[in-house]
mmCIF file of C-alpha atoms in Angstrom:
data_model
loop_
_atom_site.group_PDB
_atom_site.id
_atom_site.type_symbol
_atom_site.label_atom_id
_atom_site.label_comp_id
_atom_site.label_asym_id
_atom_site.label_seq_id
_atom_site.Cartn_x
_atom_site.Cartn_y
_atom_site.Cartn_z
ATOM 1 C CA UNK A 1 -28.885 91.559 2.420
ATOM 2 C CA UNK A 2 -30.794 89.149 0.145
ATOM 3 C CA UNK A 3 -34.104 87.262 0.162
ATOM 4 C CA UNK A 4 -34.105 85.050 3.254
ATOM 5 C CA UNK A 5 -30.480 85.981 4.081
ATOM 6 C CA UNK A 6 -29.290 88.142 6.980
ATOM 7 C CA UNK A 7 -25.784 89.496 7.585
ATOM 8 C CA UNK A 8 -24.999 89.250 11.301
ATOM 9 C CA UNK A 9 -22.618 91.623 13.071
ATOM 10 C CA UNK A 10 -22.682 90.630 16.733
ATOM 11 C CA UNK A 11 -19.996 89.382 19.165
ATOM 12 C CA UNK A 12 -21.910 86.113 19.597
ATOM 13 C CA UNK A 13 -22.224 85.434 15.865
ATOM 14 C CA UNK A 14 -18.906 83.645 15.429
ATOM 15 C CA UNK A 15 -19.611 81.101 18.156
ATOM 16 C CA UNK A 16 -23.295 80.719 17.302
ATOM 17 C CA UNK A 17 -22.760 80.161 13.579
ATOM 18 C CA UNK A 18 -19.207 79.156 12.674
ATOM 19 C CA UNK A 19 -18.433 76.948 15.663
ATOM 20 C CA UNK A 20 -21.562 74.841 15.440
ATOM 21 C CA UNK A 21 -22.823 72.035 13.216
ATOM 22 C CA UNK A 22 -25.272 74.183 11.264
ATOM 23 C CA UNK A 23 -25.626 73.382 7.557
ATOM 24 C CA UNK A 24 -23.738 75.697 5.224
ATOM 25 C CA UNK A 25 -25.467 78.050 2.817
ATOM 26 C CA UNK A 26 -25.855 77.354 -0.898
ATOM 27 C CA UNK A 27 -22.959 79.700 -1.742
ATOM 28 C CA UNK A 28 -20.521 76.927 -0.801
ATOM 29 C CA UNK A 29 -21.688 74.832 -3.760
ATOM 30 C CA UNK A 30 -19.468 77.049 -5.903
ATOM 31 C CA UNK A 31 -16.343 75.486 -4.385
ATOM 32 C CA UNK A 32 -16.342 72.500 -6.748
ATOM 33 C CA UNK A 33 -13.313 72.533 -9.041
ATOM 34 C CA UNK A 34 -13.465 72.287 -11.979
ATOM 35 C CA UNK A 35 -17.189 71.379 -12.116
ATOM 36 C CA UNK A 36 -20.089 69.961 -10.108
ATOM 37 C CA UNK A 37 -18.750 66.391 -10.276
ATOM 38 C CA UNK A 38 -15.871 67.302 -7.937
ATOM 39 C CA UNK A 39 -17.209 67.777 -4.396
ATOM 40 C CA UNK A 40 -14.924 68.629 -1.474
ATOM 41 C CA UNK A 41 -15.410 69.232 2.256
ATOM 42 C CA UNK A 42 -15.753 72.920 1.309
ATOM 43 C CA UNK A 43 -18.716 72.390 -0.994
ATOM 44 C CA UNK A 44 -20.570 69.847 1.145
ATOM 45 C CA UNK A 45 -23.433 71.602 2.922
ATOM 46 C CA UNK A 46 -24.252 68.834 5.400
ATOM 47 C CA UNK A 47 -21.763 68.991 8.312
ATOM 48 C CA UNK A 48 -21.882 65.196 8.662
ATOM 49 C CA UNK A 49 -20.751 64.754 5.056
ATOM 50 C CA UNK A 50 -18.042 67.362 5.489
ATOM 51 C CA UNK A 51 -16.698 65.674 8.624
ATOM 52 C CA UNK A 52 -16.830 62.227 7.016
ATOM 53 C CA UNK A 53 -14.730 63.459 4.107
ATOM 54 C CA UNK A 54 -12.353 65.583 6.186
ATOM 55 C CA UNK A 55 -11.218 62.691 8.365
ATOM 56 C CA UNK A 56 -9.268 61.303 5.409
ATOM 57 C CA UNK A 57 -7.516 64.636 4.839
ATOM 58 C CA UNK A 58 -6.919 66.235 8.218
ATOM 59 C CA UNK A 59 -3.748 64.489 9.438
ATOM 60 C CA UNK A 60 -1.599 66.351 6.951
ATOM 61 C CA UNK A 61 -2.499 69.666 8.584
ATOM 62 C CA UNK A 62 -1.197 68.836 12.021
ATOM 63 C CA UNK A 63 1.490 71.382 12.803
ATOM 64 C CA UNK A 64 4.220 68.789 13.315
ATOM 65 C CA UNK A 65 3.495 67.417 9.835
ATOM 66 C CA UNK A 66 3.437 70.778 8.066
ATOM 67 C CA UNK A 67 6.589 71.878 9.914
ATOM 68 C CA UNK A 68 8.489 69.076 8.168
ATOM 69 C CA UNK A 69 8.308 71.279 5.075
ATOM 70 C CA UNK A 70 10.004 74.201 6.837
ATOM 71 C CA UNK A 71 13.423 73.631 5.159
ATOM 72 C CA UNK A 72 11.712 73.786 1.757
ATOM 73 C CA UNK A 73 9.904 76.964 2.823
ATOM 74 C CA UNK A 74 13.248 78.448 3.854
ATOM 75 C CA UNK A 75 14.672 77.755 0.394
ATOM 76 C CA UNK A 76 11.839 79.635 -1.289
ATOM 77 C CA UNK A 77 12.077 82.517 1.170
ATOM 78 C CA UNK A 78 15.834 82.764 0.539
ATOM 79 C CA UNK A 79 15.068 83.146 -3.164
ATOM 80 C CA UNK A 80 12.549 85.857 -2.305
ATOM 81 C CA UNK A 81 15.190 87.656 -0.232
ATOM 82 C CA UNK A 82 17.538 87.356 -3.208
ATOM 83 C CA UNK A 83 15.053 89.230 -5.369
ATOM 84 C CA UNK A 84 14.721 91.963 -2.732
ATOM 85 C CA UNK A 85 18.515 92.284 -2.607
ATOM 86 C CA UNK A 86 18.652 92.493 -6.400
ATOM 87 C CA UNK A 87 16.078 95.278 -6.644
ATOM 88 C CA UNK A 88 17.724 97.138 -3.761
ATOM 89 C CA UNK A 89 21.208 96.901 -5.323
ATOM 90 C CA UNK A 90 19.853 98.166 -8.648
ATOM 91 C CA UNK A 91 17.873 100.895 -6.873
ATOM 92 C CA UNK A 92 14.708 99.856 -8.698
ATOM 93 C CA UNK A 93 11.166 99.737 -7.298
ATOM 94 C CA UNK A 94 9.846 96.247 -6.591
ATOM 95 C CA UNK A 95 6.241 95.128 -7.011
ATOM 96 C CA UNK A 96 6.020 93.357 -3.685
ATOM 97 C CA UNK A 97 2.434 92.295 -4.269
ATOM 98 C CA UNK A 98 3.506 90.143 -7.208
ATOM 99 C CA UNK A 99 6.545 88.670 -5.484
ATOM 100 C CA UNK A 100 4.572 87.916 -2.322
ATOM 101 C CA UNK A 101 2.192 85.937 -4.522
ATOM 102 C CA UNK A 102 5.031 84.155 -6.335
ATOM 103 C CA UNK A 103 6.684 82.989 -3.128
ATOM 104 C CA UNK A 104 3.346 82.070 -1.525
ATOM 105 C CA UNK A 105 2.381 79.865 -4.473
ATOM 106 C CA UNK A 106 5.789 78.187 -4.551
ATOM 107 C CA UNK A 107 5.748 77.475 -0.832
ATOM 108 C CA UNK A 108 2.268 76.014 -1.202
ATOM 109 C CA UNK A 109 3.591 73.811 -4.004
ATOM 110 C CA UNK A 110 6.380 72.566 -1.745
ATOM 111 C CA UNK A 111 4.030 71.897 1.166
ATOM 112 C CA UNK A 112 1.482 70.080 -0.975
ATOM 113 C CA UNK A 113 3.561 68.350 -3.666
ATOM 114 C CA UNK A 114 7.201 68.597 -2.466
ATOM 115 C CA UNK A 115 7.893 70.765 -5.504
ATOM 116 C CA UNK A 116 7.487 74.520 -6.107
ATOM 117 C CA UNK A 117 5.773 75.797 -9.243
ATOM 118 C CA UNK A 118 8.774 77.923 -10.237
ATOM 119 C CA UNK A 119 7.310 81.425 -9.934
ATOM 120 C CA UNK A 120 9.938 82.775 -7.539
ATOM 121 C CA UNK A 121 12.780 81.304 -9.613
ATOM 122 C CA UNK A 122 11.627 83.166 -12.703
ATOM 123 C CA UNK A 123 10.230 86.190 -10.907
ATOM 124 C CA UNK A 124 7.089 86.126 -13.042
ATOM 125 C CA UNK A 125 3.696 84.526 -13.518
ATOM 126 C CA UNK A 126 4.196 81.309 -15.494
ATOM 127 C CA UNK A 127 1.561 80.285 -18.046
ATOM 128 C CA UNK A 128 -0.707 83.029 -16.728
ATOM 129 C CA UNK A 129 -1.576 80.754 -13.791
ATOM 130 C CA UNK A 130 -1.826 83.440 -11.106
ATOM 131 C CA UNK A 131 -3.769 85.818 -13.345
ATOM 132 C CA UNK A 132 -6.245 83.034 -14.049
ATOM 133 C CA UNK A 133 -6.583 82.397 -10.316
ATOM 134 C CA UNK A 134 -7.588 86.044 -9.895
ATOM 135 C CA UNK A 135 -10.273 85.471 -12.513
ATOM 136 C CA UNK A 136 -11.454 82.441 -10.568
ATOM 137 C CA UNK A 137 -11.866 84.549 -7.440
ATOM 138 C CA UNK A 138 -14.058 87.002 -9.344
ATOM 139 C CA UNK A 139 -16.098 84.089 -10.676
ATOM 140 C CA UNK A 140 -16.627 82.704 -7.168
ATOM 141 C CA UNK A 141 -17.556 86.128 -5.774
ATOM 142 C CA UNK A 142 -20.340 86.705 -8.289
ATOM 143 C CA UNK A 143 -21.503 83.327 -9.585
ATOM 144 C CA UNK A 144 -21.526 81.881 -6.068
ATOM 145 C CA UNK A 145 -24.756 83.827 -5.564
ATOM 146 C CA UNK A 146 -26.151 82.814 -8.960
ATOM 147 C CA UNK A 147 -25.922 79.052 -8.770
ATOM 148 C CA UNK A 148 -27.867 78.498 -11.986
ATOM 149 C CA UNK A 149 -25.005 80.176 -13.870
ATOM 150 C CA UNK A 150 -22.530 77.865 -12.188
ATOM 151 C CA UNK A 151 -24.397 74.790 -13.418
ATOM 152 C CA UNK A 152 -24.352 76.236 -16.945
ATOM 153 C CA UNK A 153 -20.656 77.132 -16.980
ATOM 154 C CA UNK A 154 -19.129 74.525 -14.662
ATOM 155 C CA UNK A 155 -20.019 71.304 -16.423
ATOM 156 C CA UNK A 156 -17.960 68.431 -17.860
ATOM 157 C CA UNK A 157 -18.029 69.824 -21.413
ATOM 158 C CA UNK A 158 -16.712 73.243 -20.377
ATOM 159 C CA UNK A 159 -14.108 71.495 -18.224
ATOM 160 C CA UNK A 160 -12.980 69.581 -21.313
ATOM 161 C CA UNK A 161 -12.698 72.856 -23.248
ATOM 162 C CA UNK A 162 -10.568 74.368 -20.453
ATOM 163 C CA UNK A 163 -11.819 77.906 -21.074
ATOM 164 C CA UNK A 164 -12.777 78.919 -17.533
ATOM 165 C CA UNK A 165 -10.344 79.950 -14.750
ATOM 166 C CA UNK A 166 -11.132 76.944 -12.575
ATOM 167 C CA UNK A 167 -10.191 74.651 -15.458
ATOM 168 C CA UNK A 168 -6.775 76.257 -15.782
ATOM 169 C CA UNK A 169 -6.110 76.066 -12.043
ATOM 170 C CA UNK A 170 -7.303 72.459 -12.025
ATOM 171 C CA UNK A 171 -4.971 71.540 -14.903
ATOM 172 C CA UNK A 172 -2.008 73.199 -13.171
ATOM 173 C CA UNK A 173 -2.745 71.312 -9.963
ATOM 174 C CA UNK A 174 -3.311 67.991 -11.727
ATOM 175 C CA UNK A 175 0.062 68.253 -13.464
ATOM 176 C CA UNK A 176 1.764 68.713 -10.094
ATOM 177 C CA UNK A 177 -0.320 65.975 -8.457
ATOM 178 C CA UNK A 178 0.473 63.424 -11.172
ATOM 179 C CA UNK A 179 4.189 64.183 -10.944
ATOM 180 C CA UNK A 180 3.974 63.696 -7.187
ATOM 181 C CA UNK A 181 2.245 60.320 -7.612
ATOM 182 C CA UNK A 182 5.178 59.169 -9.741
ATOM 183 C CA UNK A 183 7.558 60.016 -6.892
ATOM 184 C CA UNK A 184 6.685 57.785 -3.907
ATOM 185 C CA UNK A 185 10.041 58.584 -2.279
ATOM 186 C CA UNK A 186 9.294 62.312 -1.964
ATOM 187 C CA UNK A 187 9.671 63.884 1.461
ATOM 188 C CA UNK A 188 6.562 64.036 3.684
ATOM 189 C CA UNK A 189 3.994 66.431 2.240
ATOM 190 C CA UNK A 190 0.241 66.969 2.183
ATOM 191 C CA UNK A 191 -0.274 64.950 -0.987
ATOM 192 C CA UNK A 192 1.352 61.933 0.654
ATOM 193 C CA UNK A 193 -1.128 62.109 3.535
ATOM 194 C CA UNK A 194 -4.026 62.471 1.093
ATOM 195 C CA UNK A 195 -2.945 59.410 -0.886
ATOM 196 C CA UNK A 196 -2.925 57.413 2.348
ATOM 197 C CA UNK A 197 -6.351 58.826 3.176
ATOM 198 C CA UNK A 198 -7.627 57.749 -0.230
ATOM 199 C CA UNK A 199 -6.444 54.189 0.331
ATOM 200 C CA UNK A 200 -8.149 54.131 3.724
ATOM 201 C CA UNK A 201 -11.338 55.526 2.195
ATOM 202 C CA UNK A 202 -11.339 52.713 -0.359
ATOM 203 C CA UNK A 203 -11.000 50.141 2.411
ATOM 204 C CA UNK A 204 -13.781 51.852 4.357
ATOM 205 C CA UNK A 205 -15.888 51.982 1.178
ATOM 206 C CA UNK A 206 -16.468 55.685 1.739
ATOM 207 C CA UNK A 207 -19.305 57.067 -0.348
ATOM 208 C CA UNK A 208 -17.808 60.579 -0.297
ATOM 209 C CA UNK A 209 -14.027 60.630 -0.462
ATOM 210 C CA UNK A 210 -12.703 59.424 -3.809
ATOM 211 C CA UNK A 211 -10.136 60.391 -6.454
ATOM 212 C CA UNK A 212 -12.205 63.316 -7.720
ATOM 213 C CA UNK A 213 -12.634 64.672 -4.207
ATOM 214 C CA UNK A 214 -8.882 64.492 -3.657
ATOM 215 C CA UNK A 215 -8.177 66.270 -6.958
ATOM 216 C CA UNK A 216 -10.639 69.061 -6.268
ATOM 217 C CA UNK A 217 -9.390 69.449 -2.708
ATOM 218 C CA UNK A 218 -5.806 69.785 -3.953
ATOM 219 C CA UNK A 219 -6.935 72.478 -6.394
ATOM 220 C CA UNK A 220 -8.646 74.415 -3.612
ATOM 221 C CA UNK A 221 -5.488 74.206 -1.502
ATOM 222 C CA UNK A 222 -3.311 75.699 -4.216
ATOM 223 C CA UNK A 223 -5.630 78.611 -4.899
ATOM 224 C CA UNK A 224 -6.885 79.376 -1.398
ATOM 225 C CA UNK A 225 -3.722 78.820 0.622
ATOM 226 C CA UNK A 226 -1.492 80.913 -1.632
ATOM 227 C CA UNK A 227 -3.785 83.912 -1.872
ATOM 228 C CA UNK A 228 -4.443 83.948 1.865
ATOM 229 C CA UNK A 229 -0.748 84.286 2.659
ATOM 230 C CA UNK A 230 -0.127 86.855 -0.070
ATOM 231 C CA UNK A 231 -3.052 89.021 1.049
ATOM 232 C CA UNK A 232 -1.837 88.912 4.649
ATOM 233 C CA UNK A 233 1.701 89.864 3.637
ATOM 234 C CA UNK A 234 0.537 92.815 1.582
ATOM 235 C CA UNK A 235 -1.660 94.113 4.387
ATOM 236 C CA UNK A 236 1.167 93.679 6.918
ATOM 237 C CA UNK A 237 3.643 95.751 4.885
ATOM 238 C CA UNK A 238 1.140 98.353 3.720
ATOM 239 C CA UNK A 239 -0.246 99.172 7.155
ATOM 240 C CA UNK A 240 2.932 98.830 9.186
ATOM 241 C CA UNK A 241 4.732 101.253 6.868
ATOM 242 C CA UNK A 242 2.082 103.856 7.620
ATOM 243 C CA UNK A 243 2.190 103.367 11.373
ATOM 244 C CA UNK A 244 4.639 105.911 12.829
ATOM 245 C CA UNK A 245 7.578 104.011 14.292
ATOM 246 C CA UNK A 246 5.944 100.647 13.653
ATOM 247 C CA UNK A 247 8.424 99.234 11.147
ATOM 248 C CA UNK A 248 11.405 100.294 13.244
ATOM 249 C CA UNK A 249 9.857 98.766 16.349
ATOM 250 C CA UNK A 250 9.411 95.416 14.582
ATOM 251 C CA UNK A 251 13.018 95.478 13.391
ATOM 252 C CA UNK A 252 14.282 96.397 16.851
ATOM 253 C CA UNK A 253 12.441 93.404 18.315
ATOM 254 C CA UNK A 254 14.173 91.092 15.838
ATOM 255 C CA UNK A 255 17.580 92.651 16.548
ATOM 256 C CA UNK A 256 17.086 92.193 20.284
ATOM 257 C CA UNK A 257 16.171 88.547 19.731
ATOM 258 C CA UNK A 258 19.376 88.083 17.725
ATOM 259 C CA UNK A 259 21.368 89.682 20.510
ATOM 260 C CA UNK A 260 19.899 87.057 22.843
ATOM 261 C CA UNK A 261 20.967 84.254 20.520
ATOM 262 C CA UNK A 262 17.633 83.714 18.782
ATOM 263 C CA UNK A 263 16.526 84.400 15.203
ATOM 264 C CA UNK A 264 19.822 83.333 13.659
ATOM 265 C CA UNK A 265 20.404 82.396 10.042
ATOM 266 C CA UNK A 266 19.167 84.032 6.876
ATOM 267 C CA UNK A 267 15.617 82.769 7.425
ATOM 268 C CA UNK A 268 14.385 82.686 11.010
ATOM 269 C CA UNK A 269 12.775 79.467 12.238
ATOM 270 C CA UNK A 270 9.055 79.317 12.877
ATOM 271 C CA UNK A 271 9.618 78.690 16.588
ATOM 272 C CA UNK A 272 11.833 81.783 16.886
ATOM 273 C CA UNK A 273 9.367 83.901 14.902
ATOM 274 C CA UNK A 274 6.596 82.767 17.257
ATOM 275 C CA UNK A 275 8.603 84.296 20.126
ATOM 276 C CA UNK A 276 8.396 87.835 18.728
ATOM 277 C CA UNK A 277 5.260 89.301 20.354
ATOM 278 C CA UNK A 278 5.162 92.612 18.474
ATOM 279 C CA UNK A 279 5.689 90.911 15.125
ATOM 280 C CA UNK A 280 2.915 88.456 15.989
ATOM 281 C CA UNK A 281 0.643 91.366 16.898
ATOM 282 C CA UNK A 282 1.417 93.073 13.573
ATOM 283 C CA UNK A 283 0.589 89.887 11.668
ATOM 284 C CA UNK A 284 -2.763 89.529 13.419
ATOM 285 C CA UNK A 285 -3.622 93.196 13.031
ATOM 286 C CA UNK A 286 -2.757 93.135 9.342
ATOM 287 C CA UNK A 287 -5.151 90.238 8.825
ATOM 288 C CA UNK A 288 -7.792 91.887 10.997
ATOM 289 C CA UNK A 289 -7.975 95.176 9.095
ATOM 290 C CA UNK A 290 -7.744 93.362 5.757
ATOM 291 C CA UNK A 291 -9.241 89.895 6.086
ATOM 292 C CA UNK A 292 -8.012 87.537 3.329
ATOM 293 C CA UNK A 293 -11.589 86.285 2.933
ATOM 294 C CA UNK A 294 -13.923 89.064 1.828
ATOM 295 C CA UNK A 295 -16.978 86.895 1.199
ATOM 296 C CA UNK A 296 -19.612 86.142 3.783
ATOM 297 C CA UNK A 297 -19.641 82.707 5.406
ATOM 298 C CA UNK A 298 -23.293 81.578 5.325
ATOM 299 C CA UNK A 299 -24.961 79.094 7.641
ATOM 300 C CA UNK A 300 -28.593 77.989 7.614
ATOM 301 C CA UNK A 301 -30.647 78.033 10.806
ATOM 302 C CA UNK A 302 -31.586 74.441 11.604
ATOM 303 C CA UNK A 303 -34.533 73.014 13.537
ATOM 304 C CA UNK A 304 -35.657 75.371 16.292
ATOM 305 C CA UNK A 305 -33.896 78.310 14.700
ATOM 306 C CA UNK A 306 -30.972 80.342 16.051
ATOM 307 C CA UNK A 307 -30.952 83.145 18.628
ATOM 308 C CA UNK A 308 -28.154 85.727 18.497
ATOM 309 C CA UNK A 309 -28.036 88.776 20.749
ATOM 310 C CA UNK A 310 -31.672 88.392 21.718
ATOM 311 C CA UNK A 311 -32.897 88.178 18.116
ATOM 312 C CA UNK A 312 -34.409 84.876 16.995
ATOM 313 C CA UNK A 313 -34.051 83.647 13.437
ATOM 314 C CA UNK A 314 -36.411 80.834 12.423
ATOM 315 C CA UNK A 315 -35.423 77.603 10.745
ATOM 316 C CA UNK A 316 -34.369 77.996 7.123
ATOM 317 C CA UNK A 317 -33.024 81.550 7.338
ATOM 318 C CA UNK A 318 -29.501 81.961 5.959
ATOM 319 C CA UNK A 319 -27.244 83.796 8.423
ATOM 320 C CA UNK A 320 -23.986 85.207 7.101
ATOM 321 C CA UNK A 321 -20.867 86.170 9.037
ATOM 322 C CA UNK A 322 -18.511 88.381 7.049
ATOM 323 C CA UNK A 323 -14.936 88.559 8.428
ATOM 324 C CA UNK A 324 -14.475 92.178 7.317
ATOM 325 C CA UNK A 325 -17.718 93.212 9.011
ATOM 326 C CA UNK A 326 -16.832 91.422 12.259
ATOM 327 C CA UNK A 327 -13.288 92.818 12.201
ATOM 328 C CA UNK A 328 -14.511 96.408 11.850
ATOM 329 C CA UNK A 329 -17.158 96.181 14.576
ATOM 330 C CA UNK A 330 -16.724 98.937 17.165
ATOM 331 C CA UNK A 331 -18.760 96.869 19.609
ATOM 332 C CA UNK A 332 -16.040 94.209 19.525
ATOM 333 C CA UNK A 333 -12.833 96.139 18.863
ATOM 334 C CA UNK A 334 -13.623 99.572 20.285
ATOM 335 C CA UNK A 335 -13.978 103.032 18.704
ATOM 336 C CA UNK A 336 -10.707 102.614 16.779
ATOM 337 C CA UNK A 337 -11.852 99.382 15.136
ATOM 338 C CA UNK A 338 -10.950 100.631 11.665
ATOM 339 C CA UNK A 339 -7.460 101.726 12.704
ATOM 340 C CA UNK A 340 -4.312 99.599 12.406
ATOM 341 C CA UNK A 341 -3.102 99.224 15.995
ATOM 342 C CA UNK A 342 -0.949 96.139 16.720
ATOM 343 C CA UNK A 343 -0.820 97.041 20.405
ATOM 344 C CA UNK A 344 -4.473 96.040 20.801
ATOM 345 C CA UNK A 345 -3.196 92.432 20.769
ATOM 346 C CA UNK A 346 -0.763 93.147 23.610
ATOM 347 C CA UNK A 347 -3.285 94.721 26.000
ATOM 348 C CA UNK A 348 -5.382 92.952 28.639
ATOM 349 C CA UNK A 349 -8.502 91.435 27.141
ATOM 350 C CA UNK A 350 -6.862 90.477 23.847
ATOM 351 C CA UNK A 351 -7.628 86.792 24.373
ATOM 352 C CA UNK A 352 -11.346 87.543 24.575
ATOM 353 C CA UNK A 353 -11.235 89.623 21.385
ATOM 354 C CA UNK A 354 -9.417 86.823 19.583
ATOM 355 C CA UNK A 355 -12.604 84.775 19.735
ATOM 356 C CA UNK A 356 -13.925 87.169 17.077
ATOM 357 C CA UNK A 357 -10.761 87.064 14.964
ATOM 358 C CA UNK A 358 -11.710 85.154 11.812
ATOM 359 C CA UNK A 359 -9.265 85.915 8.986
ATOM 360 C CA UNK A 360 -10.176 82.416 7.800
ATOM 361 C CA UNK A 361 -13.363 80.545 8.603
ATOM 362 C CA UNK A 362 -12.773 78.863 11.942
ATOM 363 C CA UNK A 363 -14.779 75.707 11.604
ATOM 364 C CA UNK A 364 -14.721 75.295 7.837
ATOM 365 C CA UNK A 365 -11.144 75.715 6.647
ATOM 366 C CA UNK A 366 -8.912 76.251 9.636
ATOM 367 C CA UNK A 367 -7.424 72.829 8.957
ATOM 368 C CA UNK A 368 -6.631 73.974 5.413
ATOM 369 C CA UNK A 369 -5.187 77.409 5.927
ATOM 370 C CA UNK A 370 -4.666 77.824 9.633
ATOM 371 C CA UNK A 371 -1.511 75.784 10.081
ATOM 372 C CA UNK A 372 0.519 76.527 7.004
ATOM 373 C CA UNK A 373 -0.672 80.136 6.807
ATOM 374 C CA UNK A 374 0.822 80.621 10.270
ATOM 375 C CA UNK A 375 4.107 78.897 9.483
ATOM 376 C CA UNK A 376 4.489 80.155 5.916
ATOM 377 C CA UNK A 377 3.309 83.682 6.722
ATOM 378 C CA UNK A 378 5.360 84.227 9.840
ATOM 379 C CA UNK A 379 8.578 83.088 8.184
ATOM 380 C CA UNK A 380 8.112 85.548 5.307
ATOM 381 C CA UNK A 381 6.917 88.348 7.591
ATOM 382 C CA UNK A 382 10.085 87.968 9.604
ATOM 383 C CA UNK A 383 12.305 87.908 6.516
ATOM 384 C CA UNK A 384 10.727 91.091 5.155
ATOM 385 C CA UNK A 385 10.836 92.916 8.477
ATOM 386 C CA UNK A 386 14.385 91.913 9.251
ATOM 387 C CA UNK A 387 16.291 92.514 6.043
ATOM 388 C CA UNK A 388 14.905 95.643 4.406
ATOM 389 C CA UNK A 389 13.496 99.075 4.964
ATOM 390 C CA UNK A 390 10.779 100.307 2.635
ATOM 391 C CA UNK A 391 9.357 103.518 1.267
ATOM 392 C CA UNK A 392 6.050 103.803 -0.593
ATOM 393 C CA UNK A 393 6.248 104.475 -4.318
ATOM 394 C CA UNK A 394 4.564 107.914 -4.547
ATOM 395 C CA UNK A 395 2.923 107.357 -7.928
ATOM 396 C CA UNK A 396 1.032 104.227 -6.958
ATOM 397 C CA UNK A 397 1.228 104.082 -3.178
ATOM 398 C CA UNK A 398 2.547 100.540 -3.260
ATOM 399 C CA UNK A 399 5.510 99.525 -1.067
ATOM 400 C CA UNK A 400 8.858 99.440 -2.880
ATOM 401 C CA UNK A 401 12.194 98.181 -1.601
ATOM 402 C CA UNK A 402 15.128 100.593 -1.496
#
C-alpha cells in the first residue's frame, strides 16, 4: 500500500501485530497535540516508552473508577432525551448525528474534568469546537503520512498563532483542565488520577511523563473519546433502522427487562444495560460494520521479522492492520461479512470471532476508549432504543425522531 508498508488482512494479524510489543509505525508521530513538543503514549513508537508513560495514567481507566461518573453521564443523557422529546412534540426532524456528538463530548468532559462543555445544554456547537475537531481528523488522516508537513505546521510558533485545528482543541482542553486544577474538591474523575500520576512521576524523576505529556494526553482524550462514541451511536441507529424488525426487537428486550424489575428509571444503569444481550449484539455489530477508527494501525517488524499466515516479513517492514478491512473479511466473518447482522454475536463461535473485533486498537488505546466507550455508549444506546421510534428522513437518509 506504500513503500515498505503492507496492509495485512488475516485472522492472525490482530494477535501478531496489535497484541505484541512491536514498535509502532511513524504515522503515530502525528498524535502530538498541539505540536511536536507534546508527546503522549499514543505518539511514542517504542513500546517501553509507551508503557513507562502509561503507568502514570492507567488507573483512571479502571471500570470501577470510570463508573463513579455514571450519575453525571445520566444527567447528560437525560438532557439528550429532553431534546428528543422536544423535537418529537414539535414534529420536527432531528439531526441525531449532531446531538450524538454534543452529548458524547459533554459526557467526556464530565468523565475527564467533572464538568461538561455545554454542548447538549445549548443544542449547538460552541465556539466551533466540534467543527474544528473534524478538521483535525482530516489533518491526521493526510498529514500523518507526510510527516515533513507535520513538522512544518505543528511547531511552537504555529501553536502560538492558534490557526490549526489541533491548537483550537488544545486551547479548549487547557481551559477545562485549568478550571479543574482550581477545584481540588471535585468528584473523582480522570484528571484527578492524572494529577496524582504527575506527582508520582516527579518523585520517580520520570524522563517521559511531565506536564506537557499530561496536557497533550487530555487533549487526545477529548477528541478521540467523544468521536468514537458518536460514530458508534450513528452506526447503531442507521443500521438497526434498516434491519427488518431489528429496532422493535431491541425495544421488546428492554420492555421485558422492565417487566422483570430491571432497567428502571429514565436512564438505565450500565449494569442493567449490560444484561441486554440483543442490545449488546447490536452495539458490537454497529461498531463492526462501521469501525470508529478508519486509519490503519501500523507496526514495524522487529528483529527476526514477523510471520503471519505463512508469509514472512523481514525486519523493518511496516505492517498495517486496518479495523475496517479486518471487520469486512469474509475469511473471519463469513460470506455475509459486509451485512449488518447482530445475531452473529449470539451464535456459537462468537467468542472466537471477537478476537478479531477491533473497533479501537486493542493494545494501544483500549485503556483510553475501551472502558468509557462501553459505559457511555451503552447508556445512550439504551436511552435511544427505549424511548423513541425513528423513521429515516427521505431527503437525506439520516435518522429523524418522530
